[in-house]
PDB file of C-alpha atoms in Angstrom:
ATOM      1  CA  UNK Q   1      -0.034  -0.046   0.277  1.00  0.00           C
ATOM      2  CA  UNK Q   2       3.149   2.294   0.850  1.00  0.00           C
ATOM      3  CA  UNK Q   3       4.296   1.352  -2.859  1.00  0.00           C
ATOM      4  CA  UNK Q   4       1.050   2.188  -4.506  1.00  0.00           C
ATOM      5  CA  UNK Q   5       0.496   5.184  -2.347  1.00  0.00           C
ATOM      6  CA  UNK Q   6       4.105   6.609  -3.588  1.00  0.00           C
ATOM      7  CA  UNK Q   7       3.541   5.450  -7.351  1.00  0.00           C
ATOM      8  CA  UNK Q   8       0.190   7.278  -7.869  1.00  0.00           C
ATOM      9  CA  UNK Q   9       1.662  10.898  -6.239  1.00  0.00           C
ATOM     10  CA  UNK Q  10       4.405  10.298  -8.118  1.00  0.00           C
ATOM     11  CA  UNK Q  11       2.905  10.091 -11.124  1.00  0.00           C
ATOM     12  CA  UNK Q  12       0.316  12.742 -10.354  1.00  0.00           C
ATOM     13  CA  UNK Q  13       3.559  15.169 -10.018  1.00  0.00           C
ATOM     14  CA  UNK Q  14       5.071  14.111 -13.379  1.00  0.00           C
ATOM     15  CA  UNK Q  15       1.665  14.543 -15.192  1.00  0.00           C
ATOM     16  CA  UNK Q  16       1.818  17.854 -13.663  1.00  0.00           C
ATOM     17  CA  UNK Q  17       5.798  19.168 -14.183  1.00  0.00           C
ATOM     18  CA  UNK Q  18       6.595  17.323 -17.704  1.00  0.00           C
ATOM     19  CA  UNK Q  19       3.075  16.461 -19.059  1.00  0.00           C
ATOM     20  CA  UNK Q  20       1.103  13.005 -19.849  1.00  0.00           C
ATOM     21  CA  UNK Q  21       3.554  11.956 -22.056  1.00  0.00           C
ATOM     22  CA  UNK Q  22       5.902  11.030 -19.241  1.00  0.00           C
ATOM     23  CA  UNK Q  23       3.631   8.955 -17.708  1.00  0.00           C
ATOM     24  CA  UNK Q  24       1.480   7.162 -20.347  1.00  0.00           C
ATOM     25  CA  UNK Q  25       2.437   5.123 -23.174  1.00  0.00           C
ATOM     26  CA  UNK Q  26       0.946   5.037 -26.625  1.00  0.00           C
ATOM     27  CA  UNK Q  27      -0.983   1.490 -25.290  1.00  0.00           C
ATOM     28  CA  UNK Q  28      -2.666   3.548 -22.743  1.00  0.00           C
ATOM     29  CA  UNK Q  29      -0.977   1.772 -19.673  1.00  0.00           C
ATOM     30  CA  UNK Q  30       1.150   3.741 -17.302  1.00  0.00           C
ATOM     31  CA  UNK Q  31       4.645   4.311 -16.372  1.00  0.00           C
ATOM     32  CA  UNK Q  32       5.813   1.688 -13.114  1.00  0.00           C
ATOM     33  CA  UNK Q  33       7.003   3.345  -9.800  1.00  0.00           C
ATOM     34  CA  UNK Q  34      10.195   2.077 -10.813  1.00  0.00           C
ATOM     35  CA  UNK Q  35      10.457   4.626 -14.073  1.00  0.00           C
ATOM     36  CA  UNK Q  36       8.979   7.235 -11.956  1.00  0.00           C
ATOM     37  CA  UNK Q  37      11.394   7.556  -9.500  1.00  0.00           C
ATOM     38  CA  UNK Q  38      13.758   8.773 -11.378  1.00  0.00           C
ATOM     39  CA  UNK Q  39      11.972  11.361 -13.142  1.00  0.00           C
ATOM     40  CA  UNK Q  40      11.374  13.288  -9.746  1.00  0.00           C
ATOM     41  CA  UNK Q  41      14.222  12.262  -7.106  1.00  0.00           C
ATOM     42  CA  UNK Q  42      18.099  11.918  -7.360  1.00  0.00           C
ATOM     43  CA  UNK Q  43      19.453   8.545  -7.438  1.00  0.00           C
ATOM     44  CA  UNK Q  44      21.517   9.255  -3.958  1.00  0.00           C
ATOM     45  CA  UNK Q  45      18.486  10.698  -2.247  1.00  0.00           C
ATOM     46  CA  UNK Q  46      17.131   8.982   0.839  1.00  0.00           C
ATOM     47  CA  UNK Q  47      13.580   9.070   0.353  1.00  0.00           C
ATOM     48  CA  UNK Q  48      14.584   6.922  -3.109  1.00  0.00           C
ATOM     49  CA  UNK Q  49      16.662   4.424  -1.830  1.00  0.00           C
ATOM     50  CA  UNK Q  50      14.256   3.725   0.894  1.00  0.00           C
ATOM     51  CA  UNK Q  51      11.162   3.538  -1.620  1.00  0.00           C
ATOM     52  CA  UNK Q  52      13.274   0.813  -3.685  1.00  0.00           C
ATOM     53  CA  UNK Q  53      13.892  -1.384  -0.378  1.00  0.00           C
ATOM     54  CA  UNK Q  54      10.394  -0.983  -0.167  1.00  0.00           C
ATOM     55  CA  UNK Q  55       9.721  -2.334  -3.823  1.00  0.00           C
ATOM     56  CA  UNK Q  56      12.497  -4.799  -3.136  1.00  0.00           C
ATOM     57  CA  UNK Q  57      10.588  -5.959  -0.721  1.00  0.00           C
ATOM     58  CA  UNK Q  58       6.990  -5.917  -2.160  1.00  0.00           C
ATOM     59  CA  UNK Q  59       8.328  -7.622  -5.549  1.00  0.00           C
ATOM     60  CA  UNK Q  60      10.797 -10.228  -4.213  1.00  0.00           C
ATOM     61  CA  UNK Q  61      10.715 -10.716  -0.647  1.00  0.00           C
ATOM     62  CA  UNK Q  62       7.582 -10.648   1.006  1.00  0.00           C
ATOM     63  CA  UNK Q  63       8.406 -13.870   2.857  1.00  0.00           C
ATOM     64  CA  UNK Q  64      10.694 -11.648   4.521  1.00  0.00           C
ATOM     65  CA  UNK Q  65       7.933  -9.768   6.389  1.00  0.00           C
ATOM     66  CA  UNK Q  66       7.899 -11.522   8.910  1.00  0.00           C
ATOM     67  CA  UNK Q  67       7.530 -10.766  12.845  1.00  0.00           C
ATOM     68  CA  UNK Q  68      11.047 -11.571  13.856  1.00  0.00           C
ATOM     69  CA  UNK Q  69      12.131  -8.712  11.632  1.00  0.00           C
ATOM     70  CA  UNK Q  70       9.610  -6.126  13.115  1.00  0.00           C
ATOM     71  CA  UNK Q  71      12.416  -4.258  14.780  1.00  0.00           C
ATOM     72  CA  UNK Q  72      14.440  -3.605  11.277  1.00  0.00           C
ATOM     73  CA  UNK Q  73      11.145  -3.415   9.044  1.00  0.00           C
ATOM     74  CA  UNK Q  74       9.573  -0.969  11.609  1.00  0.00           C
ATOM     75  CA  UNK Q  75      12.446   1.774  10.803  1.00  0.00           C
ATOM     76  CA  UNK Q  76      11.807   1.369   7.119  1.00  0.00           C
ATOM     77  CA  UNK Q  77       8.199   2.102   7.152  1.00  0.00           C
ATOM     78  CA  UNK Q  78       7.996   4.436   9.637  1.00  0.00           C
ATOM     79  CA  UNK Q  79      10.745   6.893   7.466  1.00  0.00           C
ATOM     80  CA  UNK Q  80       8.459   5.907   4.627  1.00  0.00           C
ATOM     81  CA  UNK Q  81       5.742   7.278   6.277  1.00  0.00           C
ATOM     82  CA  UNK Q  82       7.325  10.906   7.199  1.00  0.00           C
ATOM     83  CA  UNK Q  83       8.725  10.982   3.945  1.00  0.00           C
ATOM     84  CA  UNK Q  84       5.411  10.563   2.381  1.00  0.00           C
ATOM     85  CA  UNK Q  85       3.623  12.786   4.763  1.00  0.00           C
ATOM     86  CA  UNK Q  86       6.259  15.908   4.374  1.00  0.00           C
ATOM     87  CA  UNK Q  87       6.353  15.610   0.402  1.00  0.00           C
ATOM     88  CA  UNK Q  88       2.694  15.565   0.227  1.00  0.00           C
ATOM     89  CA  UNK Q  89       2.612  18.410   2.732  1.00  0.00           C
ATOM     90  CA  UNK Q  90       5.377  20.323   0.583  1.00  0.00           C
ATOM     91  CA  UNK Q  91       3.333  19.948  -2.818  1.00  0.00           C
ATOM     92  CA  UNK Q  92      -0.142  20.139  -1.566  1.00  0.00           C
ATOM     93  CA  UNK Q  93      -0.176  22.397   1.463  1.00  0.00           C
ATOM     94  CA  UNK Q  94      -1.782  20.140   3.606  1.00  0.00           C
ATOM     95  CA  UNK Q  95      -1.235  17.056   4.786  1.00  0.00           C
ATOM     96  CA  UNK Q  96      -2.560  13.693   3.504  1.00  0.00           C
ATOM     97  CA  UNK Q  97      -5.275  13.789   6.104  1.00  0.00           C
ATOM     98  CA  UNK Q  98      -5.697  17.267   7.123  1.00  0.00           C
ATOM     99  CA  UNK Q  99      -8.260  17.737  10.067  1.00  0.00           C
ATOM    100  CA  UNK Q 100      -7.660  14.538  11.516  1.00  0.00           C
ATOM    101  CA  UNK Q 101      -5.017  13.713  13.871  1.00  0.00           C
ATOM    102  CA  UNK Q 102      -2.839  11.062  11.995  1.00  0.00           C
ATOM    103  CA  UNK Q 103       0.435  10.817  14.621  1.00  0.00           C
ATOM    104  CA  UNK Q 104       2.469   8.200  13.807  1.00  0.00           C
ATOM    105  CA  UNK Q 105       0.995   4.611  12.235  1.00  0.00           C
ATOM    106  CA  UNK Q 106       3.887   3.140  15.155  1.00  0.00           C
ATOM    107  CA  UNK Q 107       6.502   3.539  16.820  1.00  0.00           C
ATOM    108  CA  UNK Q 108       9.739   2.353  15.850  1.00  0.00           C
ATOM    109  CA  UNK Q 109      10.384  -0.522  17.617  1.00  0.00           C
ATOM    110  CA  UNK Q 110      13.596  -1.834  19.613  1.00  0.00           C
ATOM    111  CA  UNK Q 111      14.308  -5.325  19.620  1.00  0.00           C
ATOM    112  CA  UNK Q 112      16.903  -7.907  19.541  1.00  0.00           C
ATOM    113  CA  UNK Q 113      18.675  -9.452  16.704  1.00  0.00           C
ATOM    114  CA  UNK Q 114      16.866 -12.116  15.227  1.00  0.00           C
ATOM    115  CA  UNK Q 115      18.086 -15.528  16.074  1.00  0.00           C
ATOM    116  CA  UNK Q 116      18.679 -17.278  12.328  1.00  0.00           C
ATOM    117  CA  UNK Q 117      18.491 -20.882  14.053  1.00  0.00           C
ATOM    118  CA  UNK Q 118      14.926 -19.927  15.086  1.00  0.00           C
ATOM    119  CA  UNK Q 119      14.121 -18.655  11.703  1.00  0.00           C
ATOM    120  CA  UNK Q 120      15.383 -21.356   9.779  1.00  0.00           C
ATOM    121  CA  UNK Q 121      13.863 -24.010  12.070  1.00  0.00           C
ATOM    122  CA  UNK Q 122      10.395 -21.985  11.509  1.00  0.00           C
ATOM    123  CA  UNK Q 123      10.736 -21.038   7.972  1.00  0.00           C
ATOM    124  CA  UNK Q 124      13.200 -23.171   6.549  1.00  0.00           C
ATOM    125  CA  UNK Q 125      16.953 -23.043   5.314  1.00  0.00           C
ATOM    126  CA  UNK Q 126      15.997 -20.548   2.226  1.00  0.00           C
ATOM    127  CA  UNK Q 127      14.117 -18.178   4.207  1.00  0.00           C
ATOM    128  CA  UNK Q 128      16.785 -18.020   7.040  1.00  0.00           C
ATOM    129  CA  UNK Q 129      19.239 -17.471   4.371  1.00  0.00           C
ATOM    130  CA  UNK Q 130      17.518 -14.704   3.177  1.00  0.00           C
ATOM    131  CA  UNK Q 131      17.147 -12.970   6.067  1.00  0.00           C
ATOM    132  CA  UNK Q 132      20.597 -13.375   6.700  1.00  0.00           C
ATOM    133  CA  UNK Q 133      21.362 -11.395   3.608  1.00  0.00           C
ATOM    134  CA  UNK Q 134      18.802  -9.044   4.143  1.00  0.00           C
ATOM    135  CA  UNK Q 135      19.987  -7.913   7.430  1.00  0.00           C
ATOM    136  CA  UNK Q 136      23.192  -7.558   6.452  1.00  0.00           C
ATOM    137  CA  UNK Q 137      22.440  -5.750   3.137  1.00  0.00           C
ATOM    138  CA  UNK Q 138      20.021  -3.426   5.840  1.00  0.00           C
ATOM    139  CA  UNK Q 139      22.497  -2.327   8.033  1.00  0.00           C
ATOM    140  CA  UNK Q 140      25.473  -1.546   5.066  1.00  0.00           C
ATOM    141  CA  UNK Q 141      22.945   0.524   3.871  1.00  0.00           C
ATOM    142  CA  UNK Q 142      22.116   1.952   6.696  1.00  0.00           C
ATOM    143  CA  UNK Q 143      25.632   3.047   7.719  1.00  0.00           C
ATOM    144  CA  UNK Q 144      26.348   4.200   4.186  1.00  0.00           C
ATOM    145  CA  UNK Q 145      23.451   5.968   3.867  1.00  0.00           C
ATOM    146  CA  UNK Q 146      23.155   7.590   7.396  1.00  0.00           C
ATOM    147  CA  UNK Q 147      19.757   9.437   7.121  1.00  0.00           C
ATOM    148  CA  UNK Q 148      16.365   9.479   8.710  1.00  0.00           C
ATOM    149  CA  UNK Q 149      14.642   9.551   5.818  1.00  0.00           C
ATOM    150  CA  UNK Q 150      16.071   6.051   4.470  1.00  0.00           C
ATOM    151  CA  UNK Q 151      15.695   4.053   8.354  1.00  0.00           C
ATOM    152  CA  UNK Q 152      14.522   5.674  11.241  1.00  0.00           C
ATOM    153  CA  UNK Q 153      17.613   5.230  14.063  1.00  0.00           C
ATOM    154  CA  UNK Q 154      16.592   3.326  17.542  1.00  0.00           C
ATOM    155  CA  UNK Q 155      17.618   7.050  19.186  1.00  0.00           C
ATOM    156  CA  UNK Q 156      15.710   9.039  16.618  1.00  0.00           C
ATOM    157  CA  UNK Q 157      13.179  11.528  18.543  1.00  0.00           C
ATOM    158  CA  UNK Q 158      10.048  12.348  17.504  1.00  0.00           C
ATOM    159  CA  UNK Q 159       8.761  15.678  18.305  1.00  0.00           C
ATOM    160  CA  UNK Q 160       5.580  17.991  17.582  1.00  0.00           C
ATOM    161  CA  UNK Q 161       8.142  20.474  15.866  1.00  0.00           C
ATOM    162  CA  UNK Q 162      11.152  20.132  13.892  1.00  0.00           C
ATOM    163  CA  UNK Q 163      12.923  21.815  16.530  1.00  0.00           C
ATOM    164  CA  UNK Q 164      12.654  19.713  19.443  1.00  0.00           C
ATOM    165  CA  UNK Q 165      13.238  22.683  22.195  1.00  0.00           C
ATOM    166  CA  UNK Q 166      10.361  24.206  20.901  1.00  0.00           C
ATOM    167  CA  UNK Q 167       8.661  20.844  20.767  1.00  0.00           C
ATOM    168  CA  UNK Q 168       5.269  20.389  23.464  1.00  0.00           C
ATOM    169  CA  UNK Q 169       5.745  16.787  23.199  1.00  0.00           C
ATOM    170  CA  UNK Q 170       8.942  14.873  22.308  1.00  0.00           C
ATOM    171  CA  UNK Q 171       9.561  10.931  22.056  1.00  0.00           C
ATOM    172  CA  UNK Q 172      12.721   8.883  22.605  1.00  0.00           C
ATOM    173  CA  UNK Q 173      13.610   5.143  21.750  1.00  0.00           C
ATOM    174  CA  UNK Q 174      15.978   3.207  22.953  1.00  0.00           C
ATOM    175  CA  UNK Q 175      18.470   2.576  26.119  1.00  0.00           C
ATOM    176  CA  UNK Q 176      19.590   6.090  26.677  1.00  0.00           C
ATOM    177  CA  UNK Q 177      16.411   7.865  25.779  1.00  0.00           C
ATOM    178  CA  UNK Q 178      15.496  10.985  28.018  1.00  0.00           C
ATOM    179  CA  UNK Q 179      13.623  10.447  30.817  1.00  0.00           C
ATOM    180  CA  UNK Q 180       9.998  11.525  30.103  1.00  0.00           C
ATOM    181  CA  UNK Q 181       9.057  14.903  31.078  1.00  0.00           C
ATOM    182  CA  UNK Q 182       5.532  16.924  29.818  1.00  0.00           C
ATOM    183  CA  UNK Q 183       5.348  20.381  30.744  1.00  0.00           C
ATOM    184  CA  UNK Q 184       3.154  22.528  28.334  1.00  0.00           C
ATOM    185  CA  UNK Q 185       1.168  25.295  28.188  1.00  0.00           C
ATOM    186  CA  UNK Q 186      -1.913  24.668  25.772  1.00  0.00           C
ATOM    187  CA  UNK Q 187      -1.413  27.423  23.013  1.00  0.00           C
ATOM    188  CA  UNK Q 188      -5.049  28.311  21.505  1.00  0.00           C
ATOM    189  CA  UNK Q 189      -4.046  28.259  17.527  1.00  0.00           C
ATOM    190  CA  UNK Q 190      -6.649  30.605  16.866  1.00  0.00           C
ATOM    191  CA  UNK Q 191      -5.063  33.078  18.778  1.00  0.00           C
ATOM    192  CA  UNK Q 192      -1.706  32.618  18.542  1.00  0.00           C
ATOM    193  CA  UNK Q 193      -2.033  31.363  14.200  1.00  0.00           C
ATOM    194  CA  UNK Q 194      -5.262  32.447  13.540  1.00  0.00           C
ATOM    195  CA  UNK Q 195      -5.264  32.511   9.314  1.00  0.00           C
ATOM    196  CA  UNK Q 196      -5.616  29.394   7.268  1.00  0.00           C
ATOM    197  CA  UNK Q 197      -3.701  29.954   3.482  1.00  0.00           C
ATOM    198  CA  UNK Q 198      -6.493  31.603   2.211  1.00  0.00           C
ATOM    199  CA  UNK Q 199      -7.683  34.110   4.961  1.00  0.00           C
ATOM    200  CA  UNK Q 200      -3.660  34.981   5.519  1.00  0.00           C
ATOM    201  CA  UNK Q 201      -3.965  35.598   1.502  1.00  0.00           C
ATOM    202  CA  UNK Q 202      -7.103  37.823   1.809  1.00  0.00           C
ATOM    203  CA  UNK Q 203      -5.533  39.472   4.954  1.00  0.00           C
ATOM    204  CA  UNK Q 204      -2.380  40.574   3.379  1.00  0.00           C
ATOM    205  CA  UNK Q 205      -4.012  41.741   0.124  1.00  0.00           C
ATOM    206  CA  UNK Q 206      -6.370  43.689   2.431  1.00  0.00           C
ATOM    207  CA  UNK Q 207      -3.824  45.272   3.785  1.00  0.00           C
ATOM    208  CA  UNK Q 208      -1.988  46.132   0.879  1.00  0.00           C
ATOM    209  CA  UNK Q 209      -5.147  47.427  -0.727  1.00  0.00           C
ATOM    210  CA  UNK Q 210      -4.844  45.190  -3.612  1.00  0.00           C
ATOM    211  CA  UNK Q 211      -4.952  41.435  -5.071  1.00  0.00           C
ATOM    212  CA  UNK Q 212      -1.129  41.486  -5.528  1.00  0.00           C
ATOM    213  CA  UNK Q 213      -0.604  38.126  -3.356  1.00  0.00           C
ATOM    214  CA  UNK Q 214      -2.384  34.842  -4.873  1.00  0.00           C
ATOM    215  CA  UNK Q 215      -1.947  31.086  -3.639  1.00  0.00           C
ATOM    216  CA  UNK Q 216       1.247  30.725  -5.991  1.00  0.00           C
ATOM    217  CA  UNK Q 217       2.944  33.571  -5.043  1.00  0.00           C
ATOM    218  CA  UNK Q 218       2.278  33.083  -1.582  1.00  0.00           C
ATOM    219  CA  UNK Q 219       3.919  29.526  -1.772  1.00  0.00           C
ATOM    220  CA  UNK Q 220       6.507  31.266  -3.271  1.00  0.00           C
ATOM    221  CA  UNK Q 221       7.142  33.433  -0.045  1.00  0.00           C
ATOM    222  CA  UNK Q 222       7.158  30.623   2.130  1.00  0.00           C
ATOM    223  CA  UNK Q 223       9.597  28.873   0.047  1.00  0.00           C
ATOM    224  CA  UNK Q 224      12.058  31.609  -0.677  1.00  0.00           C
ATOM    225  CA  UNK Q 225      12.194  32.230   3.324  1.00  0.00           C
ATOM    226  CA  UNK Q 226      11.748  28.935   4.422  1.00  0.00           C
ATOM    227  CA  UNK Q 227       8.404  29.801   6.348  1.00  0.00           C
ATOM    228  CA  UNK Q 228       7.128  26.243   6.714  1.00  0.00           C
ATOM    229  CA  UNK Q 229      10.266  24.276   7.900  1.00  0.00           C
ATOM    230  CA  UNK Q 230       9.526  25.168  11.087  1.00  0.00           C
ATOM    231  CA  UNK Q 231       6.028  23.836  11.962  1.00  0.00           C
ATOM    232  CA  UNK Q 232       5.958  25.908  14.904  1.00  0.00           C
ATOM    233  CA  UNK Q 233       7.226  29.538  14.626  1.00  0.00           C
ATOM    234  CA  UNK Q 234       6.112  32.968  15.447  1.00  0.00           C
ATOM    235  CA  UNK Q 235       4.997  33.169  11.759  1.00  0.00           C
ATOM    236  CA  UNK Q 236       3.717  29.263  10.834  1.00  0.00           C
ATOM    237  CA  UNK Q 237       2.616  26.750  12.382  1.00  0.00           C
ATOM    238  CA  UNK Q 238       1.333  23.342  11.176  1.00  0.00           C
ATOM    239  CA  UNK Q 239      -0.716  20.557  13.240  1.00  0.00           C
ATOM    240  CA  UNK Q 240      -3.772  19.765  11.268  1.00  0.00           C
ATOM    241  CA  UNK Q 241      -3.325  22.309   8.543  1.00  0.00           C
ATOM    242  CA  UNK Q 242      -1.201  25.075   7.850  1.00  0.00           C
ATOM    243  CA  UNK Q 243      -1.960  28.561   9.630  1.00  0.00           C
ATOM    244  CA  UNK Q 244      -0.359  31.880  10.004  1.00  0.00           C
ATOM    245  CA  UNK Q 245       0.143  34.592  13.009  1.00  0.00           C
ATOM    246  CA  UNK Q 246      -0.590  38.239  12.642  1.00  0.00           C
ATOM    247  CA  UNK Q 247       2.773  39.182  12.905  1.00  0.00           C
ATOM    248  CA  UNK Q 248       3.420  37.035   9.314  1.00  0.00           C
ATOM    249  CA  UNK Q 249       0.778  38.908   7.697  1.00  0.00           C
ATOM    250  CA  UNK Q 250       2.317  42.065   8.923  1.00  0.00           C
ATOM    251  CA  UNK Q 251       5.833  40.928   7.786  1.00  0.00           C
ATOM    252  CA  UNK Q 252       4.742  39.972   4.422  1.00  0.00           C
ATOM    253  CA  UNK Q 253       3.213  43.537   3.589  1.00  0.00           C
ATOM    254  CA  UNK Q 254       5.485  45.441   4.815  1.00  0.00           C
ATOM    255  CA  UNK Q 255       8.335  43.884   2.798  1.00  0.00           C
ATOM    256  CA  UNK Q 256       6.141  43.992  -0.336  1.00  0.00           C
ATOM    257  CA  UNK Q 257       5.479  47.599   0.474  1.00  0.00           C
ATOM    258  CA  UNK Q 258       8.945  48.495   1.453  1.00  0.00           C
ATOM    259  CA  UNK Q 259      10.830  46.164  -1.064  1.00  0.00           C
ATOM    260  CA  UNK Q 260       9.949  46.321  -5.244  1.00  0.00           C
ATOM    261  CA  UNK Q 261      11.655  43.561  -5.534  1.00  0.00           C
ATOM    262  CA  UNK Q 262      10.942  41.402  -2.888  1.00  0.00           C
ATOM    263  CA  UNK Q 263       7.627  39.685  -4.113  1.00  0.00           C
ATOM    264  CA  UNK Q 264       9.600  39.086  -7.757  1.00  0.00           C
ATOM    265  CA  UNK Q 265      12.412  37.471  -6.229  1.00  0.00           C
ATOM    266  CA  UNK Q 266      10.098  35.147  -4.598  1.00  0.00           C
ATOM    267  CA  UNK Q 267       8.393  34.007  -7.590  1.00  0.00           C
ATOM    268  CA  UNK Q 268      11.552  33.695  -9.691  1.00  0.00           C
ATOM    269  CA  UNK Q 269      13.391  31.319  -6.802  1.00  0.00           C
ATOM    270  CA  UNK Q 270       9.730  29.302  -6.265  1.00  0.00           C
ATOM    271  CA  UNK Q 271      10.139  28.567 -10.024  1.00  0.00           C
ATOM    272  CA  UNK Q 272      13.794  27.316 -10.157  1.00  0.00           C
ATOM    273  CA  UNK Q 273      13.155  25.422  -6.923  1.00  0.00           C
ATOM    274  CA  UNK Q 274      14.450  22.190  -8.071  1.00  0.00           C
ATOM    275  CA  UNK Q 275      17.974  24.393  -8.221  1.00  0.00           C
ATOM    276  CA  UNK Q 276      19.326  26.709  -5.179  1.00  0.00           C
ATOM    277  CA  UNK Q 277      18.310  30.053  -5.162  1.00  0.00           C
TER     278      UNK Q 277
END
């Protein structure tokens, strides 16, 4: 299901960016996910490598989906879920299930290394041999790639904000996990970040006295100035949907009024977002 979700989403990206001829063959059939991946992701991108590992499991090694490998596989699957949600949010402006509390599908599991002897007894020699090969390759890839976008590390910390120092809740896993402390002051997002994307655009244009900002230019501003990189900043909050503060509106209005090239520069940067700007 994860692989199918990526396949549909990447095809939609390609259709939007490159046209239908890159998605559909003359006989009406569409390209496979293996064909779609290199059109949207670099070869050394940990996200791409993660998806390719799941494709391999789906197509060639479904017999490896056994309970004994759950600690290792959960690290791959959790990374995949986080990668998908992040890419979807960056492309669409909201999470796949906006308005619902998605949370983690499951926390990464810690556990002992699988006992090959037990696996051999339960599943046979061939499965035991392939489990051994998979574990060696998985650990080698994890060390070489060294990214939580490929495989969540056991000591990876999950937080409600990308900056754990700003987190309302932080979860850590493993023997060296921090002692759990939950002390938080409730935040009313209707007060701190009252504007949805459309409301922020309307407020900005109202302050400017003209319809100078649309959804495209709004996303360009957010991209250029990395507004959405922090999910809990004075300007931006993302819990269920993207929300923006009055200070963000004032900041945008001020820069557009005082700097003639501020908005055009953001638009150029957004247009060339595949390259550094």
